[in-house]
Amino acid sequence: MATTYTIAELAREFDITARAIRFYEDQGLLSPMREGQGGRNRVYTPRDRTRLKLTLRGKRLGLTLSEIKSIVDMYESPRDTVAQINRFLGVLSHQRETLEQQRADIEMSLAEIAGHEEECRRLLADAGDGESGQPQERDAA
């Protein structure tokens, strides 16, 4: 008999909640078998485990669930491996560009914050260390 997993086992193994696994199921990323009275118990196959692992890897890369589903589904059919790899490379390239732009935006924000901090420290130094610790008011010129 093939190895199967419960939702609790997968949640524990991947350190996620059962609710997250059910969400991925709702999104079509997983399709467990149902057992027990009324099909209440989800039974995950090694295929589901692999799809969950790939889904979580895609999330760490910052991919959307639709991008992840497209890539994971692509590997379900062994039709054209070259096309599949090229598609994956395209997704990775786009994600790299997005992350590099975000990094540039963060660097710019950090530089702006540093400039504001420097200006505030200069203003405090110019105002002196008043008893209250508050900057002294300046006359409007």
mmCIF file of C-alpha atoms in Angstrom:
data_model
loop_
_atom_site.group_PDB
_atom_site.id
_atom_site.type_symbol
_atom_site.label_atom_id
_atom_site.label_comp_id
_atom_site.label_asym_id
_atom_site.label_seq_id
_atom_site.Cartn_x
_atom_site.Cartn_y
_atom_site.Cartn_z
ATOM 1 C CA MET A 1 0.000 0.000 0.000
ATOM 2 C CA ALA A 2 1.271 3.468 -0.883
ATOM 3 C CA THR A 3 2.274 5.883 1.835
ATOM 4 C CA THR A 4 -0.398 8.406 2.744
ATOM 5 C CA TYR A 5 -0.483 11.407 5.060
ATOM 6 C CA THR A 6 -3.073 13.082 7.211
ATOM 7 C CA ILE A 7 -3.560 16.816 7.222
ATOM 8 C CA ALA A 8 -2.060 16.939 10.739
ATOM 9 C CA GLU A 9 1.057 15.058 9.609
ATOM 10 C CA LEU A 10 1.641 17.429 6.688
ATOM 11 C CA ALA A 11 0.958 20.483 8.835
ATOM 12 C CA ARG A 12 3.499 19.273 11.390
ATOM 13 C CA GLU A 13 6.103 18.314 8.772
ATOM 14 C CA PHE A 14 5.963 21.655 6.961
ATOM 15 C CA ASP A 15 5.266 23.779 10.060
ATOM 16 C CA ILE A 16 2.054 25.255 8.685
ATOM 17 C CA THR A 17 -1.547 25.140 9.832
ATOM 18 C CA ALA A 18 -4.157 22.661 8.680
ATOM 19 C CA ARG A 19 -6.155 25.724 7.636
ATOM 20 C CA ALA A 20 -3.346 26.720 5.222
ATOM 21 C CA ILE A 21 -3.398 23.230 3.718
ATOM 22 C CA ARG A 22 -7.191 23.425 3.271
ATOM 23 C CA PHE A 23 -6.725 26.834 1.613
ATOM 24 C CA TYR A 24 -4.224 25.360 -0.857
ATOM 25 C CA GLU A 25 -6.746 22.616 -1.527
ATOM 26 C CA ASP A 26 -9.440 25.235 -2.215
ATOM 27 C CA GLN A 27 -7.054 26.907 -4.666
ATOM 28 C CA GLY A 28 -6.649 23.650 -6.588
ATOM 29 C CA LEU A 29 -3.053 23.041 -5.564
ATOM 30 C CA LEU A 30 -3.863 19.868 -3.632
ATOM 31 C CA SER A 31 -6.531 17.237 -4.195
ATOM 32 C CA PRO A 32 -6.612 14.739 -1.345
ATOM 33 C CA MET A 33 -8.697 11.600 -1.378
ATOM 34 C CA ARG A 34 -11.573 11.429 1.076
ATOM 35 C CA GLU A 35 -12.183 8.577 3.467
ATOM 36 C CA GLY A 36 -14.346 7.829 6.451
ATOM 37 C CA GLN A 37 -17.996 8.516 7.043
ATOM 38 C CA GLY A 38 -19.189 11.093 4.532
ATOM 39 C CA GLY A 39 -15.629 11.598 3.259
ATOM 40 C CA ARG A 40 -14.732 13.722 6.249
ATOM 41 C CA ASN A 41 -11.090 12.635 6.464
ATOM 42 C CA ARG A 42 -8.580 13.950 3.979
ATOM 43 C CA VAL A 43 -5.914 11.501 2.850
ATOM 44 C CA TYR A 44 -2.882 12.986 1.099
ATOM 45 C CA THR A 45 -0.689 11.038 -1.292
ATOM 46 C CA PRO A 46 3.027 11.494 -1.947
ATOM 47 C CA ARG A 47 1.947 13.544 -5.002
ATOM 48 C CA ASP A 48 0.010 15.932 -2.712
ATOM 49 C CA ARG A 49 3.005 16.142 -0.378
ATOM 50 C CA THR A 50 5.287 17.062 -3.289
ATOM 51 C CA ARG A 51 2.795 19.649 -4.564
ATOM 52 C CA LEU A 52 2.594 21.161 -1.076
ATOM 53 C CA LYS A 53 6.389 21.266 -0.848
ATOM 54 C CA LEU A 54 6.609 23.002 -4.249
ATOM 55 C CA THR A 55 3.827 25.402 -3.258
ATOM 56 C CA LEU A 56 5.659 26.445 -0.106
ATOM 57 C CA ARG A 57 8.904 26.814 -2.052
ATOM 58 C CA GLY A 58 7.103 29.062 -4.547
ATOM 59 C CA LYS A 59 5.687 31.158 -1.706
ATOM 60 C CA ARG A 60 9.211 31.629 -0.305
ATOM 61 C CA LEU A 61 10.273 32.841 -3.751
ATOM 62 C CA GLY A 62 7.441 35.375 -3.631
ATOM 63 C CA LEU A 63 5.376 33.838 -6.423
ATOM 64 C CA THR A 64 1.606 34.227 -6.505
ATOM 65 C CA LEU A 65 -0.579 31.172 -5.998
ATOM 66 C CA SER A 66 -1.676 31.306 -9.641
ATOM 67 C CA GLU A 67 1.980 31.319 -10.764
ATOM 68 C CA ILE A 68 2.717 28.428 -8.420
ATOM 69 C CA LYS A 69 -0.291 26.464 -9.651
ATOM 70 C CA SER A 70 0.712 27.044 -13.267
ATOM 71 C CA ILE A 71 4.236 25.801 -12.626
ATOM 72 C CA VAL A 72 3.208 22.820 -10.481
ATOM 73 C CA ASP A 73 0.524 21.801 -12.988
ATOM 74 C CA MET A 74 3.067 22.108 -15.778
ATOM 75 C CA TYR A 75 5.148 19.338 -14.231
ATOM 76 C CA GLU A 76 2.133 17.031 -14.056
ATOM 77 C CA SER A 77 2.298 16.504 -17.806
ATOM 78 C CA PRO A 78 5.588 15.277 -19.301
ATOM 79 C CA ARG A 79 4.784 16.756 -22.728
ATOM 80 C CA ASP A 80 7.510 19.298 -23.436
ATOM 81 C CA THR A 81 10.183 19.636 -20.784
ATOM 82 C CA VAL A 82 12.035 22.388 -22.680
ATOM 83 C CA ALA A 83 8.908 24.552 -22.829
ATOM 84 C CA GLN A 84 8.243 23.897 -19.146
ATOM 85 C CA ILE A 85 11.757 24.907 -18.138
ATOM 86 C CA ASN A 86 11.608 28.019 -20.322
ATOM 87 C CA ARG A 87 8.277 28.984 -18.715
ATOM 88 C CA PHE A 88 9.765 28.496 -15.243
ATOM 89 C CA LEU A 89 12.825 30.566 -16.204
ATOM 90 C CA GLY A 90 10.513 33.345 -17.358
ATOM 91 C CA VAL A 91 8.622 33.321 -14.064
ATOM 92 C CA LEU A 92 11.880 33.342 -12.090
ATOM 93 C CA SER A 93 13.266 36.191 -14.198
ATOM 94 C CA HIS A 94 10.134 38.267 -13.628
ATOM 95 C CA GLN A 95 10.252 37.569 -9.892
ATOM 96 C CA ARG A 96 13.946 38.532 -9.757
ATOM 97 C CA GLU A 97 13.152 41.860 -11.461
ATOM 98 C CA THR A 98 10.329 42.506 -8.995
ATOM 99 C CA LEU A 99 12.525 41.735 -5.982
ATOM 100 C CA GLU A 100 15.415 43.834 -7.291
ATOM 101 C CA GLN A 101 13.046 46.789 -7.749
ATOM 102 C CA GLN A 102 11.727 46.283 -4.228
ATOM 103 C CA ARG A 103 15.300 46.186 -2.929
ATOM 104 C CA ALA A 104 16.086 49.455 -4.754
ATOM 105 C CA ASP A 105 12.924 51.022 -3.291
ATOM 106 C CA ILE A 106 13.903 49.875 0.209
ATOM 107 C CA GLU A 107 17.449 51.226 -0.207
ATOM 108 C CA MET A 108 16.028 54.585 -1.294
ATOM 109 C CA SER A 109 13.622 54.648 1.671
ATOM 110 C CA LEU A 110 16.417 53.781 4.096
ATOM 111 C CA ALA A 111 18.583 56.566 2.674
ATOM 112 C CA GLU A 112 15.699 59.004 3.043
ATOM 113 C CA ILE A 113 15.140 57.923 6.648
ATOM 114 C CA ALA A 114 18.852 58.331 7.377
ATOM 115 C CA GLY A 115 18.697 61.851 5.950
ATOM 116 C CA HIS A 116 15.714 62.742 8.136
ATOM 117 C CA GLU A 117 17.412 61.263 11.206
ATOM 118 C CA GLU A 118 20.544 63.280 10.512
ATOM 119 C CA GLU A 119 18.508 66.467 10.074
ATOM 120 C CA CYS A 120 16.615 65.823 13.333
ATOM 121 C CA ARG A 121 19.860 65.244 15.231
ATOM 122 C CA ARG A 122 21.299 68.453 13.757
ATOM 123 C CA LEU A 123 18.184 70.390 14.785
ATOM 124 C CA LEU A 124 18.391 68.962 18.303
ATOM 125 C CA ALA A 125 22.065 69.848 18.559
ATOM 126 C CA ASP A 126 21.341 73.392 17.337
ATOM 127 C CA ALA A 127 18.463 73.754 19.798
ATOM 128 C CA GLY A 128 20.558 72.653 22.778
ATOM 129 C CA ASP A 129 19.708 70.134 25.440
ATOM 130 C CA GLY A 130 16.883 71.935 27.228
ATOM 131 C CA GLU A 131 15.764 70.810 30.680
ATOM 132 C CA SER A 132 12.610 69.216 29.282
ATOM 133 C CA GLY A 133 14.438 67.285 26.611
ATOM 134 C CA GLN A 134 12.213 69.027 24.085
ATOM 135 C CA PRO A 135 13.682 71.124 21.283
ATOM 136 C CA GLN A 136 13.388 74.829 21.898
ATOM 137 C CA GLU A 137 11.052 76.796 19.687
ATOM 138 C CA ARG A 138 12.669 79.048 17.125
ATOM 139 C CA ASP A 139 11.490 82.496 16.227
ATOM 140 C CA ALA A 140 9.818 82.631 12.854
ATOM 141 C CA ALA A 141 12.003 84.803 10.697
#
